[in-house]
CSV table of C-alpha atoms in Angstrom, one decimal:
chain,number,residue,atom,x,y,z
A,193,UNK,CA,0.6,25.6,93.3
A,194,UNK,CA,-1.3,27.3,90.4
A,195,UNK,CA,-4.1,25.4,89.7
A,196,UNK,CA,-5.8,28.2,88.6
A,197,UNK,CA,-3.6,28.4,85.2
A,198,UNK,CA,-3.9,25.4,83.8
A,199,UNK,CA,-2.6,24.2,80.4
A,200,UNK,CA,-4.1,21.8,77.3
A,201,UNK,CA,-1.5,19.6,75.7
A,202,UNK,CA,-2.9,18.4,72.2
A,203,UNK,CA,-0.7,15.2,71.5
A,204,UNK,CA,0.5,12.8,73.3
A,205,UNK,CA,4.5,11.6,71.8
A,206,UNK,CA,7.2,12.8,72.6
A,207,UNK,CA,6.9,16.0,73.1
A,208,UNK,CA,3.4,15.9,74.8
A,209,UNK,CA,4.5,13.7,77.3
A,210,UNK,CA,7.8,15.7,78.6
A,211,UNK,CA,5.4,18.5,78.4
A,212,UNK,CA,3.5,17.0,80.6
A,213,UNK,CA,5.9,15.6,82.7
A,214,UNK,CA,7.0,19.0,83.0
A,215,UNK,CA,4.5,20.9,83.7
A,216,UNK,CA,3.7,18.2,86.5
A,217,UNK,CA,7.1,19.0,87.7
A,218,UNK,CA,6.6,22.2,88.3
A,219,UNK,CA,2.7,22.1,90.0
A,220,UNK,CA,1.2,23.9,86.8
A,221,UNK,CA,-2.0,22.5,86.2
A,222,UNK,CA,-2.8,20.8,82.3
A,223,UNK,CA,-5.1,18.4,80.9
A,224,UNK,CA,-3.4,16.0,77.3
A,225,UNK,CA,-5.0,15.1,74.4
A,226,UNK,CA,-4.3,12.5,72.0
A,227,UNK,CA,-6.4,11.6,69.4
A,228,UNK,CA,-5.3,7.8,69.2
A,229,UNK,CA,-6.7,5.1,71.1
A,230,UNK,CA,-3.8,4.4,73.6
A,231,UNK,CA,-0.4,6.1,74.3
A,232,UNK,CA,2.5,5.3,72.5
A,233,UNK,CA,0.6,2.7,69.9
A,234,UNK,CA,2.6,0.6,67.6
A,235,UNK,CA,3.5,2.7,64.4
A,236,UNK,CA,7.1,0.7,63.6
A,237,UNK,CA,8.8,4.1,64.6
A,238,UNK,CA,12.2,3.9,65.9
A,239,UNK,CA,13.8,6.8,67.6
A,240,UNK,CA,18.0,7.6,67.9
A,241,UNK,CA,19.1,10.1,71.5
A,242,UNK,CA,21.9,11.4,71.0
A,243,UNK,CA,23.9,13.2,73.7
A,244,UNK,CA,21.9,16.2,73.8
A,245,UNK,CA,18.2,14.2,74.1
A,246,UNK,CA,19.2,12.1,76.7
A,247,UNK,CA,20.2,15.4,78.7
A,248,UNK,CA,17.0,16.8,78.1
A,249,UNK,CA,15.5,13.2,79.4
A,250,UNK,CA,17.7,13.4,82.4
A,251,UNK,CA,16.5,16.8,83.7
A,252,UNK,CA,13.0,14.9,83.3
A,253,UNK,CA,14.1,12.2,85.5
A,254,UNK,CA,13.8,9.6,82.8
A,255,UNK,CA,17.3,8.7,81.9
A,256,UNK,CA,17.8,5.2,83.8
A,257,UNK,CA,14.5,4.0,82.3
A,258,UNK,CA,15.4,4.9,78.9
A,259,UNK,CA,19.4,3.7,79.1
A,260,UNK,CA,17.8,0.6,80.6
A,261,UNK,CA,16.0,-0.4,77.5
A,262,UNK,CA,18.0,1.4,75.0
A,263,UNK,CA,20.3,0.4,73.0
A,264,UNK,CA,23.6,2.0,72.3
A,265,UNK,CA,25.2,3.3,69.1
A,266,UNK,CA,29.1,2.1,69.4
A,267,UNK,CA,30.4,1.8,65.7
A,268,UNK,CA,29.6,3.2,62.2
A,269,UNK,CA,30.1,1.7,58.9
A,270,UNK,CA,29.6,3.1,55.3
A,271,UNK,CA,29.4,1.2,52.4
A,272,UNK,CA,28.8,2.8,48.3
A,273,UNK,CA,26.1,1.2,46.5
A,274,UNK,CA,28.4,-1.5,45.0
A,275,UNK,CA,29.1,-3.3,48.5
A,276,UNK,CA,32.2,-1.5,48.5
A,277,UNK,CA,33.6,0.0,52.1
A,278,UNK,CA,34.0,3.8,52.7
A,279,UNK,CA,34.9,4.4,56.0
A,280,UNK,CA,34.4,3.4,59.1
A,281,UNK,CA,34.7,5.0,62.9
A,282,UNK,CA,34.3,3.9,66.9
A,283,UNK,CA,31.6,6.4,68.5
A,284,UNK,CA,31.5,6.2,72.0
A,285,UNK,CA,35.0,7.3,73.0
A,286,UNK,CA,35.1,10.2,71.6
A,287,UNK,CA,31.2,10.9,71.8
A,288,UNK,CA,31.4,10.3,76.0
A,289,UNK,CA,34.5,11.9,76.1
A,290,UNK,CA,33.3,15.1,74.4
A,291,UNK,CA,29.6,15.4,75.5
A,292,UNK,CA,29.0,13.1,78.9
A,293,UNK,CA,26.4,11.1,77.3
A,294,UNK,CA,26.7,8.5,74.4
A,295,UNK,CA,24.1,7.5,71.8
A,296,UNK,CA,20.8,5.9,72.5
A,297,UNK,CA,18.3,3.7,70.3
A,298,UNK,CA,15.1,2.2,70.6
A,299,UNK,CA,11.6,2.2,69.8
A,300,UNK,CA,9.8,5.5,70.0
A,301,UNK,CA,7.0,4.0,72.2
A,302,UNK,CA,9.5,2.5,74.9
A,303,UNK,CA,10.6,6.0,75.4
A,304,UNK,CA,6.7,7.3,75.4
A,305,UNK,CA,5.9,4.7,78.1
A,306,UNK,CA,8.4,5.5,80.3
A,307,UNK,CA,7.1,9.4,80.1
A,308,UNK,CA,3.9,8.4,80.7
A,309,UNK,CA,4.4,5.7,83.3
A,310,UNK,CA,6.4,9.2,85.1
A,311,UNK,CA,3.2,11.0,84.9
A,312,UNK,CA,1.5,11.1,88.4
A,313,UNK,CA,-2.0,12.1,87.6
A,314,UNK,CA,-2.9,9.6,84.3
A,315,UNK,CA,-7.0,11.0,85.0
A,316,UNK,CA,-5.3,14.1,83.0
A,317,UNK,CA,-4.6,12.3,80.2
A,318,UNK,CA,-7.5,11.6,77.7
A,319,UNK,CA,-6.9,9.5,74.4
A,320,UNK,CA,-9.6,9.0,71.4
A,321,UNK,CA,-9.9,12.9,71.6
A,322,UNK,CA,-8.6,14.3,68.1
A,323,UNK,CA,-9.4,17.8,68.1
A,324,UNK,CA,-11.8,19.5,65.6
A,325,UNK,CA,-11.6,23.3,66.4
A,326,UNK,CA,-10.2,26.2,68.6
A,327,UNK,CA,-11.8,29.1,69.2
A,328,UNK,CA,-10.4,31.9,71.4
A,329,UNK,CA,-13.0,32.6,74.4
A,330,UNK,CA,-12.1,36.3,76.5
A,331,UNK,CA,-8.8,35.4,78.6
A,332,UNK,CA,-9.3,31.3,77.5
A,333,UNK,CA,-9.4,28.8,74.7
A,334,UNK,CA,-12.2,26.2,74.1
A,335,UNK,CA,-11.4,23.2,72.1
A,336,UNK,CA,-13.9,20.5,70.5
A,337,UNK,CA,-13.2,17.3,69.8
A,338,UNK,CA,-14.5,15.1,67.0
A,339,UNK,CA,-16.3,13.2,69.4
A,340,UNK,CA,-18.4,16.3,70.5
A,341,UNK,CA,-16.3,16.7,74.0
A,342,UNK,CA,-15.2,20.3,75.1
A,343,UNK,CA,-12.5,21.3,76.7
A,344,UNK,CA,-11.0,24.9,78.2
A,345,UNK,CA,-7.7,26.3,79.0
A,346,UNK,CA,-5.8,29.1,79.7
A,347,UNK,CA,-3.1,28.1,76.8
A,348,UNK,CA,-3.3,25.5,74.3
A,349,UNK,CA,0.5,23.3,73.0
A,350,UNK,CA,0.2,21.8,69.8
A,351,UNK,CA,2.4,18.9,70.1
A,352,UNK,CA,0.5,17.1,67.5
A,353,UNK,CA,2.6,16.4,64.9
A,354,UNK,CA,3.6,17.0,61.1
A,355,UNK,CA,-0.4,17.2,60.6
A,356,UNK,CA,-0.9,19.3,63.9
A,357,UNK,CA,-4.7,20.3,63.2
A,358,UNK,CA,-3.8,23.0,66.2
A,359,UNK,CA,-1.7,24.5,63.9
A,360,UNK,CA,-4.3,24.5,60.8
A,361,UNK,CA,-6.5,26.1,63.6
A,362,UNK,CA,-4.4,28.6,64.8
A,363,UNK,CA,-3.6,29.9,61.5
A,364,UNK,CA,-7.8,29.6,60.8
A,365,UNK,CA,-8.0,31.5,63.5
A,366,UNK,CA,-5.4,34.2,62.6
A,367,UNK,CA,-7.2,34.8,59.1
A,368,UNK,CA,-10.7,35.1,60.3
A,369,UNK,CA,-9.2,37.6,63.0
A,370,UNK,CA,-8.0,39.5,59.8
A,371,UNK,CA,-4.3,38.9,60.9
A,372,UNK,CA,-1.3,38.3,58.6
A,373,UNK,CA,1.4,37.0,60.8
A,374,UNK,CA,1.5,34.1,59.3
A,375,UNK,CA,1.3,35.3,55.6
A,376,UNK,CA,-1.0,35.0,52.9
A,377,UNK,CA,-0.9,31.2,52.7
A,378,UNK,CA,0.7,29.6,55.5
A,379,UNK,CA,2.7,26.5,54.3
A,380,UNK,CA,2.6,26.6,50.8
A,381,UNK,CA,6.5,27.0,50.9
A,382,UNK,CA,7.0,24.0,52.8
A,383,UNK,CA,9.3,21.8,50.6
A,384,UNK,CA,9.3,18.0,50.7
A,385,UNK,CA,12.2,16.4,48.6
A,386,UNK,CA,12.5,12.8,50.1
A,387,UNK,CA,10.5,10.0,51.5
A,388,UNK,CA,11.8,7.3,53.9
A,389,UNK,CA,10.9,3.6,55.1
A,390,UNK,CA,11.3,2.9,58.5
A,391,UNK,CA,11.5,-0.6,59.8
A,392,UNK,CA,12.2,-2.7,62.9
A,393,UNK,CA,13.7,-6.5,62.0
A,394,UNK,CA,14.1,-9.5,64.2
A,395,UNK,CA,18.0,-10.3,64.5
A,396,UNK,CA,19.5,-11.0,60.9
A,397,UNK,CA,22.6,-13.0,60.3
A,398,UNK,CA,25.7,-11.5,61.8
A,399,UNK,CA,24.1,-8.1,62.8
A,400,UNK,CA,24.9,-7.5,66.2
A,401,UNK,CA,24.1,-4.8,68.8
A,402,UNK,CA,26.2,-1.3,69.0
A,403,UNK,CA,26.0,-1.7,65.4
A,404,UNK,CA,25.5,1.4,62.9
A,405,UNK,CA,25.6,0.8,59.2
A,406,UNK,CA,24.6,3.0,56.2
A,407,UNK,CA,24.4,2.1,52.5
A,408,UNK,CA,25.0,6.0,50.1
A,409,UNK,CA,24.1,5.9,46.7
A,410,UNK,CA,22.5,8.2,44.4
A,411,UNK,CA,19.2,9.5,45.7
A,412,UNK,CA,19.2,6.9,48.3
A,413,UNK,CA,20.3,6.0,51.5
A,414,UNK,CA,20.0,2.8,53.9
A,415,UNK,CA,20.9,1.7,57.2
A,416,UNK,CA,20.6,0.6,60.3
A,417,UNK,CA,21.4,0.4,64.3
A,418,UNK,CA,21.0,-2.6,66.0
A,419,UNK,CA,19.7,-2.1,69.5
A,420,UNK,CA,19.1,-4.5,72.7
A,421,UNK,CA,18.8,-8.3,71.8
A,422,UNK,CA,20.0,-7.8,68.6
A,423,UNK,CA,16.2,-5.9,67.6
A,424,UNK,CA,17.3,-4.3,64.4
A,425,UNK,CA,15.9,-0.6,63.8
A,426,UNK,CA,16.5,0.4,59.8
A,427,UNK,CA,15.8,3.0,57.5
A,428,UNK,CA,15.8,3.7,53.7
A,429,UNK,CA,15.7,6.9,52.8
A,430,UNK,CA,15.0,7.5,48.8
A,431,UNK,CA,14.5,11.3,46.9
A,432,UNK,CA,11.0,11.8,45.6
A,433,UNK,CA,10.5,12.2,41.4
A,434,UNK,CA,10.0,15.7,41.7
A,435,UNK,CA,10.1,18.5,45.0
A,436,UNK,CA,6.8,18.9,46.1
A,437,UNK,CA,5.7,21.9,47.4
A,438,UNK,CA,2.9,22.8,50.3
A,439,UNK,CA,1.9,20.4,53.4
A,440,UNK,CA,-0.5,18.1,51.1
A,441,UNK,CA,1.8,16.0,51.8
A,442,UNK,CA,2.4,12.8,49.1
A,443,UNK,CA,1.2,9.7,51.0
A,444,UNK,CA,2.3,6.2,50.1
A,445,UNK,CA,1.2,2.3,49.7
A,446,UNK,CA,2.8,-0.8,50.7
A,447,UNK,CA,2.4,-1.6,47.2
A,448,UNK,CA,4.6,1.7,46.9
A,449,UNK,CA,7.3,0.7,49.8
A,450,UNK,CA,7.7,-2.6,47.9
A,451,UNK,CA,8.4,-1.2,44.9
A,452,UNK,CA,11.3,1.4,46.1
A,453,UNK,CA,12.7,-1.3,48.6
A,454,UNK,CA,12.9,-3.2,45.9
A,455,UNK,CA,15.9,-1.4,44.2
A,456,UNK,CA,17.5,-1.7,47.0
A,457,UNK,CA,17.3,-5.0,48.5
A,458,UNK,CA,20.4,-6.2,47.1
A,459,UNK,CA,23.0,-3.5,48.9
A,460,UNK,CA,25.6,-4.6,51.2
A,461,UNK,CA,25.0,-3.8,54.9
A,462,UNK,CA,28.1,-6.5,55.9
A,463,UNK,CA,30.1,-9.0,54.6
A,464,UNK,CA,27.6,-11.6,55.4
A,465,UNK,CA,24.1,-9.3,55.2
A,466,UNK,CA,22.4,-7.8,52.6
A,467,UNK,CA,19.5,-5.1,53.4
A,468,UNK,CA,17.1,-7.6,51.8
A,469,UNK,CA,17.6,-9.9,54.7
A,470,UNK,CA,16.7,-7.2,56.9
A,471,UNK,CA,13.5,-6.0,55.1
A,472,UNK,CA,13.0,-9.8,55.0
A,473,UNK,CA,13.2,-10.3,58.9
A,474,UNK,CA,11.0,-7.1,59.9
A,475,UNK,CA,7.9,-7.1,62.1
A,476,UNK,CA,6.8,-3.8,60.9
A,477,UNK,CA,7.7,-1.0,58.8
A,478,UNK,CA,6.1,2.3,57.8
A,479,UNK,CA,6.5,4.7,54.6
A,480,UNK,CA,6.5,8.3,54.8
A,481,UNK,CA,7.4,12.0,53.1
A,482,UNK,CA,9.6,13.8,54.7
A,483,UNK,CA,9.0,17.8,54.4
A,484,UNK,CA,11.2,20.2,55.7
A,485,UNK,CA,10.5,23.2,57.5
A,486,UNK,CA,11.0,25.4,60.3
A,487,UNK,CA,7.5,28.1,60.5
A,488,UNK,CA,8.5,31.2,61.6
A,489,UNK,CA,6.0,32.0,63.5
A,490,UNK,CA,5.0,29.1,66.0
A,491,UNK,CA,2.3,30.8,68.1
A,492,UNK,CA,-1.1,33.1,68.1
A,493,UNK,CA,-2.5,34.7,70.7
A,494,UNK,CA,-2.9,31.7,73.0
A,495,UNK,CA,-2.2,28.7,71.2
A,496,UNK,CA,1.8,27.5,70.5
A,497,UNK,CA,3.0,24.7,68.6
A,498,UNK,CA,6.0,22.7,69.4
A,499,UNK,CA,7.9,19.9,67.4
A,500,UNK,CA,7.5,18.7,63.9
A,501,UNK,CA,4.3,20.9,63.9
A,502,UNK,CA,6.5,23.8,63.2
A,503,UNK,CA,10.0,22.7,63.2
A,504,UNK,CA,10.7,19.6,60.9
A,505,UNK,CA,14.0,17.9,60.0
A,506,UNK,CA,15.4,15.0,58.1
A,507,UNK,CA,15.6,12.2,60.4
A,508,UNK,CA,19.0,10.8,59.1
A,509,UNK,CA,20.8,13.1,61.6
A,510,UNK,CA,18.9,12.1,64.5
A,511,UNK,CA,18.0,15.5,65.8
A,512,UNK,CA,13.9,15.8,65.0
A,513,UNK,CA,13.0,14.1,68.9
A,514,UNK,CA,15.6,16.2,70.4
A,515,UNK,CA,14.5,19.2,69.3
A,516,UNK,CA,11.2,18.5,69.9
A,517,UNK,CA,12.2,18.0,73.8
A,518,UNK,CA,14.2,21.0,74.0
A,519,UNK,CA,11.7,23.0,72.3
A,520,UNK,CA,9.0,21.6,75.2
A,521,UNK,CA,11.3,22.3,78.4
A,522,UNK,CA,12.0,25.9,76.6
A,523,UNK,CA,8.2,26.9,76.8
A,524,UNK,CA,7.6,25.4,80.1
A,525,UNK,CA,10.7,27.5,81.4
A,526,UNK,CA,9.6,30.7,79.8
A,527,UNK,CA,5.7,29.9,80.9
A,528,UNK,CA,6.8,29.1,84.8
A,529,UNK,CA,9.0,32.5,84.8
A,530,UNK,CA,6.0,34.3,84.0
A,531,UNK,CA,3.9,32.7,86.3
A,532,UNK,CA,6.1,33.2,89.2
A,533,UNK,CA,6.2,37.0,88.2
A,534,UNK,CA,2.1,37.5,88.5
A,535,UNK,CA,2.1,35.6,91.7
A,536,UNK,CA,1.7,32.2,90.1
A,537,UNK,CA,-1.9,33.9,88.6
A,538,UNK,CA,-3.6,33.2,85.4
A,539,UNK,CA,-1.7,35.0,83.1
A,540,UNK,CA,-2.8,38.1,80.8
A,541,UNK,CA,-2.9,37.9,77.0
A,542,UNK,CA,0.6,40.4,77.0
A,543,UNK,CA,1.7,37.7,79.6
A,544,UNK,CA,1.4,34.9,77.2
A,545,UNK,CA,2.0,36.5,74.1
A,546,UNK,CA,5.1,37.4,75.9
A,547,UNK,CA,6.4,33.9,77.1
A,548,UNK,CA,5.6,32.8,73.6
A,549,UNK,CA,8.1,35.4,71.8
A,550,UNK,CA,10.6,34.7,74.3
A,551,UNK,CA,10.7,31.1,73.9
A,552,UNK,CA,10.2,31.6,69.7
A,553,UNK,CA,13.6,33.4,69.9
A,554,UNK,CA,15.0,31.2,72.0
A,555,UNK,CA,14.7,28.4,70.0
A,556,UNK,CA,15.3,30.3,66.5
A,557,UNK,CA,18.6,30.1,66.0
A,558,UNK,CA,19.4,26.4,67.5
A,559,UNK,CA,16.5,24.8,65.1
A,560,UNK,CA,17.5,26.0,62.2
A,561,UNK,CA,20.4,24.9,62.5
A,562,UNK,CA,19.4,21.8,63.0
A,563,UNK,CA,17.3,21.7,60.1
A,564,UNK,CA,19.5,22.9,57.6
A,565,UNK,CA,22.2,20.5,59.0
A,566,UNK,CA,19.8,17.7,59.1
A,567,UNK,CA,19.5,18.4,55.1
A,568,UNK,CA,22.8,18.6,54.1
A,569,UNK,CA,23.1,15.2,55.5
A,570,UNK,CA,20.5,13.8,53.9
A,571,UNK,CA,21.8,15.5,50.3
A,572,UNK,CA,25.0,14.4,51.4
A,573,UNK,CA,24.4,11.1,52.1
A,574,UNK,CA,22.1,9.9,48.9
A,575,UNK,CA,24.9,11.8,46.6
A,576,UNK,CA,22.5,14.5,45.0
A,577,UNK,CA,25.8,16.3,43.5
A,578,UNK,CA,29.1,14.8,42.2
A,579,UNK,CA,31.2,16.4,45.0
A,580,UNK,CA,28.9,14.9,47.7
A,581,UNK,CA,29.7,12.0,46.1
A,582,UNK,CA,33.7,12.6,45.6
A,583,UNK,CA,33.9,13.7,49.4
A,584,UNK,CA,32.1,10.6,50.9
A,585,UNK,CA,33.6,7.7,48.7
A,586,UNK,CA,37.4,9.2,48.4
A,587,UNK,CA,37.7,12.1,51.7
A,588,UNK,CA,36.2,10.7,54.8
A,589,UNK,CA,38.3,8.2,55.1
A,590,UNK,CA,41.2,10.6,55.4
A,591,UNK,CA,39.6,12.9,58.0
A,592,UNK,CA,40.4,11.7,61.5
A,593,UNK,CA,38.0,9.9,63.1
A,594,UNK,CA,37.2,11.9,66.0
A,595,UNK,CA,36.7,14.9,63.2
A,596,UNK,CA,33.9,12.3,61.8
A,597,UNK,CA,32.2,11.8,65.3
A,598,UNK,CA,32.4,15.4,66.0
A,599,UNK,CA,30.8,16.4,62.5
A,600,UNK,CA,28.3,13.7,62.5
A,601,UNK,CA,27.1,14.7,65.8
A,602,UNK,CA,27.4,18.1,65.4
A,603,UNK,CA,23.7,18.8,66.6
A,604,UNK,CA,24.1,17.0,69.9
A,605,UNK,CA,26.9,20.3,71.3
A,606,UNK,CA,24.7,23.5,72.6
A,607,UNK,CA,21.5,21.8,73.4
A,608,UNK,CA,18.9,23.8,75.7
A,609,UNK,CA,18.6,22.8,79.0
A,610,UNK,CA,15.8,23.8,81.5
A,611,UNK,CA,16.8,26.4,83.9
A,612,UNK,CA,13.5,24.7,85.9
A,613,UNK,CA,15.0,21.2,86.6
A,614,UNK,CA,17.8,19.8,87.9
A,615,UNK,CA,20.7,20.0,85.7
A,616,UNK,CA,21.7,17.2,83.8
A,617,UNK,CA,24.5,14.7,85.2
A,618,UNK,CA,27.1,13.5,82.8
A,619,UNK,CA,27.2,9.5,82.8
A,620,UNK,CA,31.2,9.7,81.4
A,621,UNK,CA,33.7,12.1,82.5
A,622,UNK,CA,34.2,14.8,79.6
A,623,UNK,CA,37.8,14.4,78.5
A,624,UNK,CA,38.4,10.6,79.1
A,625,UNK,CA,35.2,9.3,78.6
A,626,UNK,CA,35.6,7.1,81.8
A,627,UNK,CA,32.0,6.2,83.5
A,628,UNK,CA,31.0,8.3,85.9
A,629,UNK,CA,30.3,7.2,89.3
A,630,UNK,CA,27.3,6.2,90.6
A,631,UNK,CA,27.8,7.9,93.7
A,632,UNK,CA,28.4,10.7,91.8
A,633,UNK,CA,25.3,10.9,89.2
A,634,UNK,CA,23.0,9.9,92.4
A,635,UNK,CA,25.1,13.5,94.5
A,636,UNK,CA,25.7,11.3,97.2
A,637,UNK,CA,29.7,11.4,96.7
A,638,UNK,CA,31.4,13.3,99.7
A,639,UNK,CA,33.5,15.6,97.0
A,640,UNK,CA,30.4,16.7,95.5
């Protein structure tokens, strides 16, 4: 349909890949670059859907695949540092009951594979290609590789990542243009207070799937979510000696994971497991800093960047893949809308710059929330204040539970949908919670 317009995707996870999927979707032609060696490679990364994600997933046409291998989040327990229990709360009534969709866990490359085994034309997709530099070219965008290859497009999507080099080249690009929209010196307000562990264990002791378990302490936080055949996908969060500022940001050693897991090894997870026989069972695990940020500029000229490029938040709430997605389907909305007003043509730099804006604002509002709610929780959770800690240990447990669900999974209600696929179809029906139909989610009920 408009293979004249055609679109580079620089990375290929999460938000690559539904990018692509997308785009593919709609008949708008784009090439994908990832610099690694292979689609979703092994990095130890889980990833938690809640409601909102797996909508997004289902407009994609992924959701089946994903539920399929995918565990599901049913329970939460919270513990204090002392082995002592907090609370403690059922998820998926009220979850299905209030949003159609329940929570989903698993690895993050299942959930690449299945986006890439729905991509149609895999010759688009090119991996070993990390890209070197951008330079704006008339009405198109070149882009090297480190290898020497070449590449031009009519747009370029950074969907690279925390160390998008499409970003560093945009905003190279905007200061040797003479431009300021991105400030004197982009980043260097970027603030990183907390680092985090994440591991995937074989199945320890009496940990069993559904389950969701956190440890709170001060500055730290662990836990888990056990996920199909009783894999277990964990996390240990910890606050960094001192708030570093800029996106240098602190890299770690194993010989540095061992030392902060150490501390707490001993924790209570259950009755009968302690995090140490977690972090003794795991197959893989990987440390990093977590920054937080939301840029508030995410585009120039004709390059935009999506995800944790430009919008990063603490992972302890679950929202950082979702809002990747959404941010992806938001830009392919507001790039088809433009399209289909010049006649499906290659669009004019106003045209872009247009689509850009609209999608910027679009998505303003809805990220930052998420960010700022993402680290509250994290604050919240590893006790940086004495109320934090007061409210946790002694007040949650006297909030009704459904309160709980509903505030821990505040991010999952107003998600974006694309207004270029199908809607998504709820799996439960919103009020009861009862599962839906099959005849119904495939529209082959007679009612419908």
């Amino acid at each position: 349909m408009s293979a004249q317009f055609q679109v580079a995707i620089v990375g290929g996870g999460l938000a690559g890949l539904a990018l692509a999927v997308h785009l593919e979707t709609l008949g708008i032609d784009w090439f994908l670059l990832e610099a690694y060696e292979e689609i979703a490679p092994e990095l130890g990364a889980s990833i938690g859907l809640p409601p909102n994600g797996m909508q997004v997933l289902d407009q994609l046409g992924v959701y089946d695949e994903v539920a399929a291998q995918a565990g599901t989040g049913s329970s939460v327990v919270a513990y204090d540092g002392d082995g002592n229990k907090m609370y403690d709360f059922e998820l998926l009534p009220r979850m299905r009951a209030t949003h159609g969709f329940d929570l989903r866990f698993t690895e993050r490359r299942t959930v690449l594979k299945i986006l890439y085994d729905k991509i149609q034309a895999k010759d688009k997709v090119h991996t070993s290609k990390r890209v070197s530099k951008i330079e704006h070219v008339g009405d198109k965008v070149e882009i090297t590789t480190l290898d020497g290859s070449s590449y031009t497009a009519d747009i370029v999507i950074g969907a690279d990542g925390i160390h998008s080099p499409v970003r560093g080249e945009m905003w190279r690009n905007a200061a040797e243009d003479g431009s300021k929209v991105f400030g004197e010196n982009p980043g260097a307000d970027v603030v990183t207070e907390y680092g985090c562990t994440f591991g995937i264990s074989d199945p320890t002791n009496d940990l069993k799937e559904g389950d969701l378990r956190h440890v709170h302490r001060k500055d730290a936080a662990v836990g888990y979510i056990v996920g199909r055949k009783d894999i277990v996908y964990w996390f240990h969060f910890f606050k960094l000696p001192q708030k570093h500022m800029g996106i240098d940001f602190p890299r770690f050693t194993k010989e540095q994971e061992k030392e902060i897991t150490d501390a707490d090894l001993d924790r209570v997870m259950t009755p009968g497991t302690t995090f140490g026989d977690v972090y003794k069972n795991k197959t893989i695990s990987i440390i990093t800093a977590l920054p937080n940020h939301r840029f508030p500029r995410w585009h120039y000229r004709r390059v935009f960047c999506v995800g944790d490029a430009v919008t990063k938040s603490q992972p302890i709430a679950g929202q950082g893949g979702c809002s990747a997605l959404e941010s992806s389907v938001a830009l392919v909305d507001h790039l088809y809308a433009a399209l289909k007003e010049n006649d499906m043509k290659p669009l004019s730099n106003d045209q872009v710059e247009a689509a850009f804006t609209k999608t910027t604002e679009v998505r303003k509002e809805r990220s930052t929330t998420v960010i700022n709610e993402g680290l509250l929780y994290m604050k919240f959770a590893s006790w940086s204040n004495f109320l934090y800690r007061l409210i946790d240990k002694y007040i949650v447990r006297l909030i009704p539970k459904t309160t709980m669900v509903d505030l821990m999974f505040s991010g999952a209600a107003g998600g974006y949908h694309s207004n270029t696929l199908p809607a998504p179809v709820d799996r439960y029906v919103k009020g009861t919670g009862e599962p839906v139909s099959a005849k119904k989610i495939d529209g082959t009920d007679d009612e419908n």
